[in-house]
Amino acid sequence: MTTENKRRAAIIGTGFYVPERVMTNHDMEKIVDTSDQWIVERTGIKERHIAADDVATSDIAYEAASRALKDAGITADELDLVVVATLTPDHPTPSTASLLQKRLGATHAAAFDLQAACSGFVYATTVAAQFIENGFYKKVLVIGAETLSKYINWEDRNTCVLFGDGAGAAVFAAAEDGSGILSFDLGSDGRGPELLGIPGGGTRYPDNEDTIARKVNRIHMDGKEVFRFAVKALPATLKRSLEKAGVSAEDLNWIVPHQANIRIIEAASKRLAQPLDRFVINIERYGNISAASIPIALAEANAAGKLKKGDLVALAGFGAGLTWASCVMRWAK
Ligand code: ACO
């Protein structure tokens, strides 16, 4: 089998959705002691979308998934697998993917959730790639979806200004023309919830009056430490994926990074010696949406016609765990 006709998993459709309600930095100024200037200078974020009280992760995932299926030109009953990457599922169980499978009418599909925080979409992409490359499945829907607003401590200015809600989705199918996933790199350094996470609400610190009052079930982060980790992890994982694909950073047409902080993306641009305009950046409008950040950026770039058939595209994320993940693909559409 030559490299050209090897079976690879390629994206044949993308879609994204963000809730209507927008909270600007000026809205944040009314809630905590912060300023538009601080948030823009330190993070690059200007506004974020926040789901209504009665909207759950599967609701926004459904919108993104429907758009991705439409873009791919397939119906849900053609899907073999639905994977939802999320750290904010509707319920501990059943999985958000199972709820979606029913709602989409993906009657022939298996379904499960995958939790790797902000690296989740890239982790899930590699899962889709395995099933397609080995020939067991033909069409896999991967969604990154979050309603992080439900876990924000709205009294903590260190974290509440950073996050937003939304979902992005991609449909994967087999390609034998050289397009698709060429390589990936996944990793984990389990430094745990002390550094970044939602410590409460699980089996270690189940919700009770005390944990709820102390907001143990809200997002906690040692921002400085995570920043230090991220500026190294993002370029390092990208370099490993590039090496495995046998290409160099200069060959990339687009890099779609996790959108946590513009300074982290700028640092990656310097370390990789690649211009910032090769990075897909939308953090100013959405903030950090964990597993949804990368697929939303990818779907937006695709909808804007930026990604051309044959383009070399890299995805790269990092997040709680700590985890990191990247992949390099030849764009198929
Ligand atoms: N408004 C005004 N001042 C603030 C705010 C705010 N919103 N937040 C913090 N400050 C203050 C701090 O209290 C501190 O004041 P002090 O010096 O008097 O103590 C000062 O600003 C500086 O704070 P730093 O923490 O040093 O600010 P820093 O430049 O490190 O930026 C930030 C903080 C934006 C959180 C940054 O550290 C960061 O982006 N970290 C990485 C976040 C990340 O990548 N998360 C990844 C994944 S998320 C996931 O997986 C769910």
GROMACS .gro file of C-alpha atoms in nm, residues 162-329:
model
  168
  162LEU     CA    1  -1.194   3.321   3.098
  163PHE     CA    2  -1.463   3.074   2.997
  164GLY     CA    3  -1.765   3.046   2.767
  165ASP     CA    4  -2.014   2.796   2.621
  166GLY     CA    5  -2.044   2.640   2.276
  167ALA     CA    6  -2.000   2.333   2.057
  168GLY     CA    7  -1.813   2.232   1.744
  169ALA     CA    8  -1.847   1.912   1.542
  170ALA     CA    9  -1.678   1.723   1.262
  171VAL     CA   10  -1.783   1.422   1.052
  172PHE     CA   11  -1.502   1.179   0.968
  173ALA     CA   12  -1.503   0.933   0.677
  174ALA     CA   13  -1.246   0.718   0.499
  175ALA     CA   14  -1.025   0.881   0.236
  176GLU     CA   15  -0.773   0.706   0.015
  177ASP     CA   16  -0.638   1.005  -0.178
  178GLY     CA   17  -0.366   1.109   0.068
  179SER     CA   18  -0.598   1.334   0.270
  180GLY     CA   19  -0.697   1.276   0.633
  181ILE     CA   20  -0.515   1.233   0.964
  182LEU     CA   21  -0.141   1.181   0.905
  183SER     CA   22  -0.017   1.171   1.264
  184PHE     CA   23  -0.107   1.248   1.623
  185ASP     CA   24   0.047   1.294   1.966
  186LEU     CA   25  -0.140   1.246   2.294
  187GLY     CA   26  -0.010   1.287   2.646
  188SER     CA   27  -0.092   1.328   3.011
  189ASP     CA   28   0.081   1.449   3.327
  190GLY     CA   29  -0.168   1.376   3.603
  191ARG     CA   30  -0.099   1.667   3.829
  192GLY     CA   31  -0.468   1.677   3.908
  193PRO     CA   32  -0.740   1.912   4.021
  194GLU     CA   33  -0.512   2.119   4.247
  195LEU     CA   34  -0.374   2.279   3.934
  196LEU     CA   35  -0.681   2.290   3.715
  197GLY     CA   36  -1.019   2.127   3.750
  198ILE     CA   37  -1.358   2.100   3.912
  199PRO     CA   38  -1.264   1.915   4.233
  200GLY     CA   39  -1.617   1.864   4.372
  201GLY     CA   40  -1.933   1.697   4.251
  202GLY     CA   41  -1.767   1.361   4.184
  203THR     CA   42  -1.695   1.069   4.413
  204ARG     CA   43  -1.392   1.231   4.588
  205TYR     CA   44  -1.581   1.534   4.717
  206PRO     CA   45  -1.951   1.461   4.660
  207ASP     CA   46  -2.179   1.763   4.672
  208ASN     CA   47  -2.301   1.849   5.019
  209GLU     CA   48  -2.395   2.173   5.191
  210ASP     CA   49  -2.034   2.240   5.289
  211THR     CA   50  -1.871   2.169   4.951
  212ILE     CA   51  -2.139   2.368   4.769
  213ALA     CA   52  -2.095   2.663   5.008
  214ARG     CA   53  -1.716   2.651   4.954
  215LYS     CA   54  -1.769   2.621   4.577
  216VAL     CA   55  -1.560   2.305   4.557
  217ASN     CA   56  -1.780   2.206   4.261
  218ARG     CA   57  -1.669   2.509   4.056
  219ILE     CA   58  -1.367   2.563   3.829
  220HIS     CA   59  -1.040   2.602   4.021
  221MET     CA   60  -0.715   2.696   3.851
  222ASP     CA   61  -0.359   2.790   3.933
  223GLY     CA   62  -0.342   3.017   3.629
  224LYS     CA   63   0.030   3.094   3.644
  225GLU     CA   64   0.130   2.727   3.671
  226VAL     CA   65  -0.107   2.623   3.391
  227PHE     CA   66   0.029   2.907   3.177
  228ARG     CA   67   0.386   2.787   3.233
  229PHE     CA   68   0.281   2.433   3.135
  230ALA     CA   69   0.083   2.546   2.830
  231VAL     CA   70   0.352   2.759   2.665
  232LYS     CA   71   0.578   2.454   2.658
  233ALA     CA   72   0.319   2.181   2.595
  234LEU     CA   73   0.151   2.337   2.290
  235PRO     CA   74   0.461   2.374   2.068
  236ALA     CA   75   0.611   2.049   2.203
  237THR     CA   76   0.310   1.834   2.109
  238LEU     CA   77   0.287   2.005   1.769
  239LYS     CA   78   0.654   1.933   1.699
  240ARG     CA   79   0.605   1.563   1.782
  241SER     CA   80   0.304   1.536   1.549
  242LEU     CA   81   0.491   1.718   1.272
  243GLU     CA   82   0.787   1.484   1.308
  244LYS     CA   83   0.564   1.175   1.296
  245ALA     CA   84   0.394   1.310   0.981
  246GLY     CA   85   0.734   1.375   0.823
  247VAL     CA   86   0.657   1.742   0.762
  248SER     CA   87   0.790   2.067   0.907
  249ALA     CA   88   0.612   2.359   1.069
  250GLU     CA   89   0.676   2.566   0.754
  251ASP     CA   90   0.467   2.315   0.557
  252LEU     CA   91   0.156   2.387   0.765
  253ASN     CA   92  -0.112   2.604   0.610
  254TRP     CA   93  -0.315   2.633   0.931
  255ILE     CA   94  -0.264   2.568   1.301
  256VAL     CA   95  -0.584   2.545   1.506
  257PRO     CA   96  -0.480   2.581   1.871
  258HIS     CA   97  -0.682   2.558   2.189
  259GLN     CA   98  -0.810   2.908   2.266
  260ALA     CA   99  -0.716   2.962   2.632
  261ASN     CA  100  -0.508   3.277   2.616
  262ILE     CA  101  -0.379   3.480   2.319
  263ARG     CA  102  -0.040   3.503   2.495
  264ILE     CA  103  -0.012   3.121   2.491
  265ILE     CA  104  -0.083   3.120   2.116
  266GLU     CA  105   0.168   3.402   2.059
  267ALA     CA  106   0.430   3.207   2.256
  268ALA     CA  107   0.364   2.898   2.040
  269SER     CA  108   0.397   3.111   1.727
  270LYS     CA  109   0.742   3.229   1.846
  271ARG     CA  110   0.863   2.885   1.959
  272LEU     CA  111   0.757   2.728   1.626
  273ALA     CA  112   0.889   3.030   1.433
  274GLN     CA  113   0.559   3.048   1.246
  275PRO     CA  114   0.366   3.372   1.179
  276LEU     CA  115   0.062   3.436   1.395
  277ASP     CA  116  -0.161   3.473   1.088
  278ARG     CA  117  -0.119   3.100   1.023
  279PHE     CA  118  -0.301   3.033   1.354
  280VAL     CA  119  -0.682   3.023   1.357
  281ILE     CA  120  -0.775   3.258   1.643
  282ASN     CA  121  -1.123   3.341   1.770
  283ILE     CA  122  -1.058   3.375   2.145
  284GLU     CA  123  -1.166   3.740   2.142
  285ARG     CA  124  -1.528   3.639   2.067
  286TYR     CA  125  -1.567   3.316   2.263
  287GLY     CA  126  -1.310   3.286   2.543
  288ASN     CA  127  -1.201   2.938   2.645
  289ILE     CA  128  -1.468   2.672   2.570
  290SER     CA  129  -1.251   2.375   2.665
  291ALA     CA  130  -1.321   2.076   2.434
  292ALA     CA  131  -1.531   2.297   2.203
  293SER     CA  132  -1.265   2.562   2.133
  294ILE     CA  133  -1.071   2.373   1.866
  295PRO     CA  134  -1.371   2.236   1.668
  296ILE     CA  135  -1.542   2.577   1.674
  297ALA     CA  136  -1.227   2.744   1.538
  298LEU     CA  137  -1.193   2.468   1.277
  299ALA     CA  138  -1.559   2.491   1.172
  300GLU     CA  139  -1.544   2.871   1.155
  301ALA     CA  140  -1.232   2.860   0.938
  302ASN     CA  141  -1.397   2.600   0.715
  303ALA     CA  142  -1.719   2.802   0.684
  304ALA     CA  143  -1.512   3.110   0.594
  305GLY     CA  144  -1.353   2.913   0.307
  306LYS     CA  145  -1.004   2.939   0.456
  307LEU     CA  146  -0.928   2.566   0.442
  308LYS     CA  147  -0.854   2.443   0.091
  309LYS     CA  148  -0.835   2.085  -0.033
  310GLY     CA  149  -0.480   1.960   0.020
  311ASP     CA  150  -0.398   2.212   0.294
  312LEU     CA  151  -0.188   2.081   0.580
  313VAL     CA  152  -0.378   2.154   0.903
  314ALA     CA  153  -0.265   2.093   1.263
  315LEU     CA  154  -0.488   2.085   1.570
  316ALA     CA  155  -0.328   2.128   1.913
  317GLY     CA  156  -0.475   2.142   2.260
  318PHE     CA  157  -0.385   2.125   2.629
  319GLY     CA  158  -0.589   2.132   2.945
  320ALA     CA  159  -0.688   1.977   3.274
  321GLY     CA  160  -0.531   1.648   3.367
  322LEU     CA  161  -0.294   1.790   3.271
  323THR     CA  162  -0.336   1.666   2.915
  324TRP     CA  163  -0.214   1.763   2.570
  325ALA     CA  164  -0.296   1.646   2.218
  326SER     CA  165  -0.221   1.736   1.861
  327CYS     CA  166  -0.267   1.594   1.513
  328VAL     CA  167  -0.170   1.681   1.159
  329MET     CA  168  -0.412   1.626   0.871
   0.00000   0.00000   0.00000
